[in-house]
Coordinates of C-alpha atoms in Angstrom, one line a residue:
L22 CA 0.0 0.0 0.0
S23 CA 1.5 3.4 -1.1
Y24 CA 1.5 6.4 1.2
D25 CA -0.4 8.3 -1.4
S26 CA -3.6 6.4 -0.8
D27 CA -6.2 7.8 1.7
E28 CA -6.1 4.6 3.7
A29 CA -2.4 4.8 4.2
K30 CA -2.7 8.5 5.2
L31 CA -5.4 7.6 7.7
F32 CA -3.2 4.8 9.2
F33 CA -0.3 7.3 9.4
S34 CA -2.6 9.9 11.1
E35 CA -3.6 7.4 13.8
Q36 CA 0.1 6.5 14.4
V37 CA 1.2 10.1 15.0
F38 CA -1.7 11.1 17.2
P39 CA 0.1 10.2 20.4
V40 CA 2.8 12.8 19.4
Y41 CA 0.1 15.4 19.1
E42 CA -1.2 14.4 22.6
Q43 CA 2.3 14.9 24.1
A44 CA 2.7 18.3 22.3
V45 CA -0.8 19.6 23.4
T46 CA -0.1 18.5 27.0
A47 CA 3.3 20.1 27.0
A48 CA 1.9 23.4 25.7
F49 CA -0.9 23.3 28.3
L50 CA 1.5 22.7 31.2
L51 CA 3.6 25.6 30.0
F52 CA 0.5 27.8 30.0
E53 CA -0.4 26.6 33.5
K54 CA 3.1 27.3 34.8
T55 CA 3.7 30.7 33.1
G56 CA 0.2 32.1 32.5
K57 CA 1.3 33.1 29.0
S58 CA -1.7 32.9 26.6
G59 CA 0.7 32.1 23.7
Y60 CA 1.1 28.6 25.1
A61 CA -2.6 28.1 25.3
E62 CA -3.0 29.2 21.7
Q63 CA -0.2 26.9 20.6
A64 CA -2.1 24.0 22.3
F65 CA -5.2 24.9 20.2
L66 CA -3.2 25.1 17.0
L67 CA -1.7 21.6 17.7
S68 CA -5.2 20.3 18.4
E69 CA -6.3 21.7 15.0
Q70 CA -3.4 20.2 13.2
S71 CA -4.4 16.8 14.5
K72 CA -8.0 17.0 13.2
A73 CA -9.3 15.9 9.8
A74 CA -6.0 16.5 8.1
V75 CA -6.6 13.9 5.4
L76 CA -10.1 15.3 4.7
A77 CA -8.6 18.9 4.5
E78 CA -5.9 17.8 2.1
S79 CA -8.4 16.1 -0.2
L80 CA -10.6 19.2 -0.3
R81 CA -7.7 21.4 -1.2
G82 CA -7.1 19.0 -4.0
L83 CA -10.6 19.7 -5.3
Q84 CA -9.8 23.4 -5.4
I85 CA -6.4 23.0 -7.1
S86 CA -8.0 21.9 -10.3
K87 CA -9.5 25.4 -10.6
Q88 CA -6.1 27.1 -10.4
K89 CA -3.9 28.2 -13.2
G90 CA -0.3 27.0 -13.3
V91 CA -0.9 23.4 -12.3
P92 CA -0.6 20.5 -14.7
S93 CA -4.3 19.9 -15.8
D94 CA -3.4 16.8 -17.7
L95 CA -1.8 15.1 -14.7
L96 CA -4.8 16.2 -12.5
Q97 CA -7.1 14.5 -15.0
Q98 CA -5.1 11.4 -15.0
E99 CA -5.1 11.4 -11.1
R100 CA -8.9 11.7 -11.1
E101 CA -9.4 8.9 -13.6
L102 CA -6.9 6.6 -11.7
R103 CA -8.7 7.2 -8.4
R104 CA -12.0 6.4 -10.0
K105 CA -10.6 3.2 -11.4
I106 CA -9.3 2.2 -8.0
A107 CA -12.7 2.9 -6.5
R108 CA -14.4 0.7 -9.2
L109 CA -12.0 -2.1 -8.5
T110 CA -12.5 -1.7 -4.7
V111 CA -16.3 -2.0 -5.2
S112 CA -15.8 -5.0 -7.5
S113 CA -13.7 -6.7 -4.9
L114 CA -16.7 -6.5 -2.4
E115 CA -18.7 -8.6 -4.9
A116 CA -16.0 -11.1 -5.7
R117 CA -17.5 -14.6 -5.9
D118 CA -14.3 -16.6 -5.2
S119 CA -10.9 -16.2 -3.8
A120 CA -9.2 -16.3 -7.2
Q121 CA -11.2 -13.3 -8.3
T122 CA -10.5 -11.5 -5.0
V123 CA -6.8 -12.0 -5.4
A124 CA -6.9 -10.8 -9.0
L125 CA -8.8 -7.6 -8.1
R126 CA -6.4 -6.9 -5.2
D127 CA -3.5 -7.2 -7.6
Q128 CA -5.1 -4.7 -9.9
I129 CA -5.8 -2.4 -6.9
R130 CA -2.2 -2.6 -5.9
D131 CA -1.0 -1.8 -9.4
G132 CA -3.3 1.1 -9.5
E133 CA -2.0 2.4 -6.2
I134 CA 1.6 2.1 -7.4
A135 CA 0.7 4.1 -10.6
L136 CA -1.1 6.6 -8.4
S137 CA 2.0 7.0 -6.2
Q138 CA 4.2 7.6 -9.3
L139 CA 1.7 10.2 -10.6
V140 CA 1.5 12.0 -7.3
R141 CA 5.3 12.3 -7.3
K142 CA 5.1 14.1 -10.7
L143 CA 2.4 16.4 -9.4
N144 CA 4.4 17.2 -6.3
A145 CA 7.3 18.3 -8.5
N146 CA 5.1 21.2 -9.6
E147 CA 5.9 24.0 -7.1
K148 CA 2.5 25.6 -7.1
Y149 CA 0.7 22.3 -6.8
A150 CA 2.8 21.3 -3.8
R151 CA 2.3 24.7 -2.1
L152 CA -1.5 24.6 -2.6
K153 CA -1.8 21.0 -1.5
Y154 CA 0.5 20.8 1.4
G155 CA 1.4 24.4 2.4
S156 CA -1.8 25.1 4.4
Q157 CA -1.7 26.0 8.1
P158 CA -4.4 25.6 10.8
V159 CA -6.7 28.6 11.1
A160 CA -5.2 31.3 13.3
L161 CA -7.1 32.1 16.5
A162 CA -7.4 35.8 15.7
H163 CA -8.8 35.0 12.2
L164 CA -11.2 32.5 13.7
Q165 CA -12.5 35.0 16.2
S166 CA -12.8 37.9 13.7
K167 CA -13.9 36.2 10.5
V168 CA -15.6 32.9 11.3
L169 CA -17.4 33.3 14.6
D170 CA -20.3 35.7 15.2
S171 CA -21.1 37.4 18.5
E172 CA -23.8 34.7 19.3
T173 CA -21.6 31.6 18.9
T174 CA -19.3 29.8 21.3
L175 CA -17.0 27.3 19.7
V176 CA -15.9 24.3 21.9
E177 CA -13.1 22.1 20.5
Y178 CA -12.4 19.0 22.4
F179 CA -9.0 17.1 22.3
C180 CA -9.3 13.6 23.8
G181 CA -6.0 11.8 24.4
E182 CA -5.4 8.6 26.2
Q183 CA -4.3 10.4 29.4
H184 CA -5.6 13.9 29.1
W185 CA -8.8 15.6 27.7
Y186 CA -9.0 19.3 27.0
A187 CA -11.6 21.8 25.9
F188 CA -10.8 25.0 24.0
I189 CA -13.6 27.6 24.5
I190 CA -13.6 30.3 21.8
T191 CA -15.9 33.3 21.2
A192 CA -15.4 36.4 19.1
N193 CA -14.0 38.1 22.2
E194 CA -12.6 35.3 24.5
F195 CA -10.3 32.3 24.4
R196 CA -9.9 29.8 27.2
V197 CA -8.6 26.3 27.6
L198 CA -9.5 23.8 30.4
R199 CA -8.3 20.3 31.3
L200 CA -11.2 18.0 31.8
S201 CA -11.6 15.2 34.2
A202 CA -11.8 12.0 32.2
D203 CA -11.3 9.2 34.6
A204 CA -12.3 5.5 34.1
I205 CA -15.7 6.1 35.8
F206 CA -16.5 8.9 33.4
K207 CA -15.4 7.0 30.3
N208 CA -17.5 4.0 31.4
T209 CA -20.5 6.3 31.8
L210 CA -19.9 7.7 28.3
S211 CA -19.7 4.2 26.9
Q212 CA -22.9 3.0 28.7
Y213 CA -24.9 6.0 27.7
Q214 CA -23.9 5.7 24.0
S215 CA -24.7 2.0 24.0
L216 CA -28.1 2.6 25.4
L217 CA -28.9 5.2 22.8
Y218 CA -27.5 3.3 19.8
G219 CA -29.2 0.0 20.9
H220 CA -32.6 1.7 21.7
H221 CA -32.5 0.2 25.2
S222 CA -34.2 1.7 28.2
S223 CA -32.8 2.2 31.7
P224 CA -33.7 4.3 34.7
Q225 CA -30.0 5.4 34.7
Q226 CA -30.3 7.2 31.4
P227 CA -31.1 10.6 32.9
V228 CA -28.4 10.2 35.5
W229 CA -25.8 9.3 32.9
A230 CA -26.9 12.2 30.7
N231 CA -26.5 14.5 33.7
V232 CA -23.0 13.1 34.6
L233 CA -21.8 13.7 31.1
Y234 CA -23.2 17.3 31.1
Q235 CA -21.5 18.0 34.4
K236 CA -18.1 16.8 33.0
L237 CA -18.3 18.1 29.4
I238 CA -20.5 21.2 29.5
A239 CA -20.9 22.7 33.0
P240 CA -17.2 23.6 33.5
L241 CA -17.1 25.6 30.3
N242 CA -19.4 28.4 31.5
I243 CA -21.0 29.0 28.1
R244 CA -23.0 32.2 27.9
S245 CA -24.1 32.3 24.2
E246 CA -27.2 31.0 22.5
K247 CA -25.4 29.1 19.8
L248 CA -22.9 26.2 20.4
L249 CA -20.5 25.0 17.7
L250 CA -18.9 21.7 18.8
I251 CA -15.8 20.1 17.4
P252 CA -15.7 16.7 19.1
D253 CA -12.8 14.3 19.3
G254 CA -12.3 10.6 20.0
E255 CA -15.4 8.8 21.4
L256 CA -17.2 12.1 21.7
N257 CA -17.8 11.9 17.9
Y258 CA -20.5 9.4 18.7
L259 CA -22.2 11.5 21.4
P260 CA -25.3 13.6 20.7
F261 CA -24.6 16.5 23.0
E262 CA -28.2 17.8 22.7
A263 CA -29.4 14.8 24.7
L264 CA -27.4 15.7 27.8
I265 CA -29.3 16.9 30.8
G266 CA -28.1 19.9 32.9
N267 CA -30.7 19.7 35.7
L268 CA -32.0 16.3 36.8
N269 CA -35.0 17.9 38.6
E270 CA -36.2 19.8 35.5
Q271 CA -35.3 17.0 33.1
K272 CA -34.4 19.6 30.4
Y273 CA -32.0 18.6 27.7
L274 CA -29.1 20.7 26.4
L275 CA -31.2 21.1 23.3
H276 CA -33.4 23.5 25.3
E277 CA -30.3 25.7 26.2
Y278 CA -28.4 26.0 22.9
R279 CA -28.7 25.8 19.1
V280 CA -26.1 23.2 18.4
R281 CA -24.1 22.3 15.3
Y282 CA -20.9 20.4 14.7
A283 CA -17.7 20.7 12.6
Y284 CA -14.8 18.4 11.7
S285 CA -12.3 21.2 12.5
A286 CA -12.2 25.0 12.8
T287 CA -9.8 25.0 9.9
L288 CA -12.2 23.2 7.6
L289 CA -15.0 25.4 8.7
D290 CA -13.0 28.4 7.5
F291 CA -12.0 26.6 4.3
F292 CA -15.6 26.1 3.3
R293 CA -16.4 29.7 4.2
R294 CA -13.8 31.0 1.9
Q295 CA -14.6 28.8 -1.1
K296 CA -16.4 30.2 -4.1
S297 CA -18.3 27.1 -5.1
K298 CA -20.0 26.4 -8.3
E299 CA -23.4 28.1 -8.5
P300 CA -26.1 25.6 -7.8
S301 CA -29.6 25.6 -9.3
G302 CA -31.2 26.3 -5.9
E303 CA -33.6 23.4 -6.5
M304 CA -33.8 20.4 -4.2
L305 CA -33.3 16.8 -5.2
A306 CA -35.3 14.4 -3.0
M307 CA -35.2 10.6 -3.4
A308 CA -37.1 7.8 -1.6
P309 CA -36.2 4.4 -3.2
F310 CA -38.2 2.3 -0.7
A311 CA -41.4 4.4 -0.3
G312 CA -43.7 1.6 -1.1
Q313 CA -45.7 -0.4 1.4
S314 CA -44.8 -3.9 0.3
S315 CA -41.6 -5.6 1.3
R316 CA -41.9 -8.6 -1.0
A317 CA -39.9 -7.1 -3.8
F318 CA -36.7 -6.8 -1.7
R319 CA -37.1 -9.6 0.8
D320 CA -34.2 -11.5 -0.7
L321 CA -32.0 -8.4 -0.4
N322 CA -33.0 -7.9 3.3
I323 CA -34.4 -4.5 2.5
S324 CA -37.5 -3.3 4.3
P325 CA -40.0 -0.7 3.1
L326 CA -39.9 2.9 4.4
P327 CA -43.5 4.0 3.9
A328 CA -43.1 7.2 5.8
S329 CA -40.4 8.3 3.4
R330 CA -43.0 9.0 0.6
Q331 CA -44.7 11.7 2.5
E332 CA -41.3 12.9 3.8
V333 CA -40.0 13.7 0.3
E334 CA -43.3 14.9 -1.1
Q335 CA -43.5 17.5 1.6
T336 CA -39.9 18.7 1.1
G337 CA -40.7 19.5 -2.5
G338 CA -38.1 19.9 -5.3
R339 CA -37.4 17.2 -7.9
I340 CA -38.7 14.0 -6.4
Y341 CA -37.8 10.5 -7.4
L342 CA -39.8 7.6 -5.8
E343 CA -39.2 3.9 -5.8
S344 CA -38.1 2.5 -9.1
Q345 CA -37.2 6.1 -10.3
A346 CA -34.8 6.6 -7.4
T347 CA -31.8 4.8 -8.7
K348 CA -28.1 5.1 -8.1
E349 CA -27.6 5.9 -11.8
V350 CA -30.1 8.9 -11.6
F351 CA -28.3 10.2 -8.5
L352 CA -24.9 10.0 -10.0
K353 CA -26.0 11.8 -13.1
T354 CA -28.0 14.6 -11.5
A355 CA -26.7 15.2 -7.9
S356 CA -24.3 18.0 -8.8
R357 CA -27.1 20.1 -10.5
Y358 CA -28.9 20.7 -7.2
G359 CA -28.3 23.1 -4.3
I360 CA -29.9 20.7 -1.7
I361 CA -30.1 16.9 -1.7
H362 CA -32.5 14.9 0.5
L363 CA -32.1 11.1 0.6
A364 CA -34.7 9.2 2.5
T365 CA -33.5 5.6 2.3
H366 CA -31.5 2.8 3.9
A367 CA -27.8 3.0 4.7
Q368 CA -25.3 0.7 6.3
A369 CA -22.1 1.8 8.2
D370 CA -19.2 -0.6 8.5
S371 CA -17.1 0.2 11.5
K372 CA -14.3 -2.2 10.5
E373 CA -14.1 -1.5 6.8
P374 CA -15.2 2.1 6.1
L375 CA -15.1 1.7 2.4
N376 CA -17.8 -1.0 2.7
S377 CA -20.3 1.5 4.1
Y378 CA -23.1 2.4 1.6
I379 CA -26.3 4.3 0.8
A380 CA -29.0 2.2 -0.9
F381 CA -31.0 3.2 -4.0
H382 CA -33.7 1.3 -5.8
P383 CA -32.2 -2.1 -7.0
Q384 CA -32.0 -2.4 -10.8
Q385 CA -29.9 -5.6 -11.0
K386 CA -30.5 -8.0 -8.2
D387 CA -27.2 -9.9 -9.0
S388 CA -25.1 -6.7 -8.5
L389 CA -24.8 -5.0 -5.2
S390 CA -23.0 -2.1 -6.8
G391 CA -26.0 -1.5 -9.0
Y392 CA -27.9 0.0 -6.1
R393 CA -25.3 0.6 -3.4
L394 CA -23.4 3.8 -3.4
Y395 CA -20.2 3.0 -1.5
T396 CA -18.0 5.4 0.4
S397 CA -15.1 4.9 -2.0
E398 CA -17.4 6.1 -4.8
L399 CA -18.5 9.2 -2.8
Y400 CA -14.9 10.2 -2.5
N401 CA -14.7 10.6 -6.3
L402 CA -17.8 12.7 -6.8
E403 CA -17.7 16.5 -7.1
L404 CA -20.5 18.0 -5.0
D405 CA -19.0 21.4 -4.2
S406 CA -22.1 23.0 -5.8
V407 CA -24.4 21.4 -3.2
K408 CA -25.1 23.6 -0.2
L409 CA -26.8 21.0 2.0
V410 CA -27.2 17.2 2.1
V411 CA -29.9 15.7 4.4
L412 CA -29.2 12.0 5.0
S413 CA -32.4 10.7 6.3
A414 CA -31.1 7.1 6.7
C415 CA -29.5 4.9 9.3
E416 CA -26.1 5.4 10.7
T417 CA -24.9 7.9 8.1
G418 CA -22.7 9.5 10.8
G419 CA -21.4 6.2 12.1
G420 CA -18.4 4.2 11.1
Q421 CA -14.8 3.5 12.1
L422 CA -13.1 6.0 14.5
V423 CA -9.6 7.1 13.4
R424 CA -7.8 9.0 16.1
G425 CA -7.4 12.6 15.1
E426 CA -9.2 12.2 11.7
G427 CA -12.7 11.4 13.2
V428 CA -15.3 8.9 12.1
M429 CA -15.0 7.4 8.7
S430 CA -18.7 7.9 7.9
L431 CA -20.9 8.3 4.9
A432 CA -21.5 11.9 5.9
R433 CA -17.7 12.4 5.8
G434 CA -17.8 11.0 2.2
F435 CA -20.1 13.8 1.2
A436 CA -17.8 16.4 2.8
Y437 CA -14.9 14.7 1.0
A438 CA -16.8 15.3 -2.3
G439 CA -17.0 19.0 -1.4
C440 CA -20.4 19.5 0.3
P441 CA -19.9 21.8 3.3
N442 CA -23.1 21.0 5.2
I443 CA -24.6 17.6 6.1
V444 CA -27.5 16.6 8.3
M445 CA -26.6 13.0 9.4
T446 CA -27.8 10.3 11.7
L447 CA -25.7 8.8 14.5
W448 CA -27.5 5.5 14.8
R449 CA -30.3 3.5 13.2
A450 CA -33.1 5.9 12.4
E451 CA -36.7 5.3 13.3
D452 CA -38.7 5.8 10.1
Q453 CA -41.6 7.9 11.4
A454 CA -39.7 10.1 13.8
T455 CA -37.0 10.8 11.2
A456 CA -39.5 11.6 8.5
W457 CA -41.3 14.0 11.0
L458 CA -38.2 15.8 12.0
T459 CA -36.7 16.2 8.5
T460 CA -40.0 17.4 7.1
R461 CA -40.2 20.1 9.8
L462 CA -36.5 20.9 9.3
H463 CA -37.3 21.8 5.6
H464 CA -40.3 23.8 6.7
Y465 CA -38.1 26.1 8.8
L466 CA -35.3 26.2 6.2
K467 CA -37.7 27.4 3.6
K468 CA -38.7 30.2 6.0
G469 CA -35.1 31.4 5.8
Y470 CA -34.0 30.1 9.2
E471 CA -30.3 29.4 9.8
K472 CA -29.6 25.7 9.5
D473 CA -28.8 25.1 13.2
E474 CA -32.0 27.1 14.2
A475 CA -34.1 25.1 11.7
L476 CA -33.0 21.8 13.2
Y477 CA -33.3 23.2 16.8
Q478 CA -36.9 24.3 16.1
A479 CA -37.8 20.9 14.4
K480 CA -36.6 19.0 17.5
K481 CA -38.4 21.3 19.9
D482 CA -41.6 20.9 17.9
Y483 CA -41.2 17.2 18.0
L484 CA -40.8 17.1 21.8
D485 CA -43.8 19.4 22.2
E486 CA -46.1 17.5 19.9
V487 CA -45.5 13.7 20.1
P488 CA -46.7 11.3 22.8
A489 CA -44.4 11.0 25.9
A490 CA -43.4 7.4 24.9
R491 CA -41.7 8.8 21.8
R492 CA -39.8 11.7 23.4
Q493 CA -36.8 9.6 24.4
P494 CA -33.5 10.8 22.8
Y495 CA -33.4 7.7 20.6
Y496 CA -36.1 9.1 18.4
W497 CA -34.8 12.7 17.9
A498 CA -31.2 13.1 19.1
N499 CA -29.5 11.1 16.3
L500 CA -30.1 13.9 13.7
V501 CA -27.2 16.3 13.9
L502 CA -25.9 19.1 11.6
V503 CA -22.3 19.3 10.5
G504 CA -21.4 22.6 8.9
D505 CA -22.2 26.3 9.0
D506 CA -25.3 28.2 10.1
V507 CA -25.9 30.2 6.9
P508 CA -29.5 30.0 5.7
V509 CA -30.0 28.0 2.4
Y510 CA -33.1 30.1 1.5
A511 CA -33.8 33.8 1.6
A512 CA -35.8 34.8 4.6
E513 CA -39.6 35.1 4.1
Q514 CA -40.8 38.7 4.6
P515 CA -43.7 39.1 7.1
F516 CA -47.1 39.8 5.5
W517 CA -47.3 43.3 6.9
I518 CA -44.0 44.2 5.2
W519 CA -45.4 43.2 1.8
G520 CA -48.5 45.3 2.7
I521 CA -46.3 48.3 3.4
L522 CA -44.3 47.8 0.2
A523 CA -47.5 47.5 -1.8
L524 CA -48.9 50.6 -0.3
A525 CA -45.7 52.5 -0.9
A526 CA -45.8 51.4 -4.5
L527 CA -49.4 52.6 -4.9
V528 CA -48.6 56.0 -3.3
G529 CA -45.5 56.4 -5.3
G530 CA -47.4 55.5 -8.5
A531 CA -50.1 58.0 -7.7
L532 CA -47.6 60.8 -7.0
V533 CA -45.8 60.1 -10.3
W534 CA -49.2 60.1 -12.2
R535 CA -50.2 63.4 -10.6
K536 CA -46.9 64.9 -11.5
W537 CA -47.2 63.7 -15.0
K538 CA -50.7 65.0 -15.4
G539 CA -49.7 68.3 -14.0
A540 CA -46.9 68.6 -16.5
E541 CA -49.2 67.6 -19.3
K542 CA -51.7 70.3 -18.2
R543 CA -49.0 73.0 -18.2
M544 CA -47.9 71.9 -21.6
T545 CA -51.5 72.2 -22.9
V546 CA -51.9 75.7 -21.4
S547 CA -48.6 77.0 -22.8
G548 CA -49.3 75.5 -26.2

């Protein structure tokens, strides 16, 4: 395996993570000893360097193709070679015998060797190498002045084997705290996550949610309305909105803050600065399994999702249902839309991330790749014209955890393809609850709400309107937003504003008419 493949880079990233932990700890201890804020800032920059580095490098690669002075022919060869390797990888998943598997692995190895040679040629180009590898983590001052608004607190966690840290950043403040992460706390975190992901019930659930709140949120003294979280390690699997600050009131963190997530502050700034292709503004909505009957896909172990029909019909846009919602249609049309909504099945593989997939309507029952869109294929799409992807499917935010890099999820695959904002699910989605929440999400988005506020309002509405038995976090807390808070639609103007504008237009028109008639009368008299 060459070190130019993403898998090798991820392996390397995990191996060097302990070095980052030592460096962050050293910087923090120097800050504690001297009180000099420069050491605290250095600890934050080191934390940033350790996060999503492979993802950031791939996104810079997408932008390089738009630059002058880089070898376009070699870039095209690189894209074609990566797509070929992805096709071979998918084919290897469907190999019917060991001989075919070995033959495909040999072809993949040859492709990776060719890719390594090609990358060396690209790296010889000074401008390419500078653009691809010369990037630095976002500076704290830039983050505070250009990325964060006055209503937002960014909390970046760094979770090592020995020490955990939280960096608290607002437009006017920067603090760093060392968190208590003993064995009891880590066991509580594991138990709480297992309960949510497995849809189990326990009288300890509120207690565990409160313990996590007291450890992860309470010490931070957050005073803003909006919370931007950059998790690390096992915290990537935690829905912070489901934590409970006060056991007596039983109110979730959801009721305190509008929450969104990011892979890193550097990537957040990267997406902010990019001038993406202009999207059509229209929505693509697909529901491959919207029918009531499960007979057609019984042999493929695919169940129907009847609530998904109403879900996509209420979102609007260009809708594809059942046999129309194919992988082929998605691949041909996805980049034309500003928003993509997929109400379907998905499967995360925590051992082999490239085996994770999103399901479309099967066309060829003897070919899994005919209806499964694998992560490796997502990596080779160009979706930088898409403003928002809503993945209304199971486990789209789940997958293998790579230290420093994060979770190798399907949602990350869409980010890898250039999409800056993704609404994803952390565990197996409940069909009716997910349809209810995403429908309400789009309702608020179309009113011009910021993305985090739209999801916040959808979840609050859900808790206010559904029966008590369905208010457990399992039903609503798995939907989370990764990305910025910029609205995807222009804000609707209140009715009274339109009335005033109409009245102003009438008055203005009347004045113009009177002035014109007066001028006409004067011309008649003088004539």
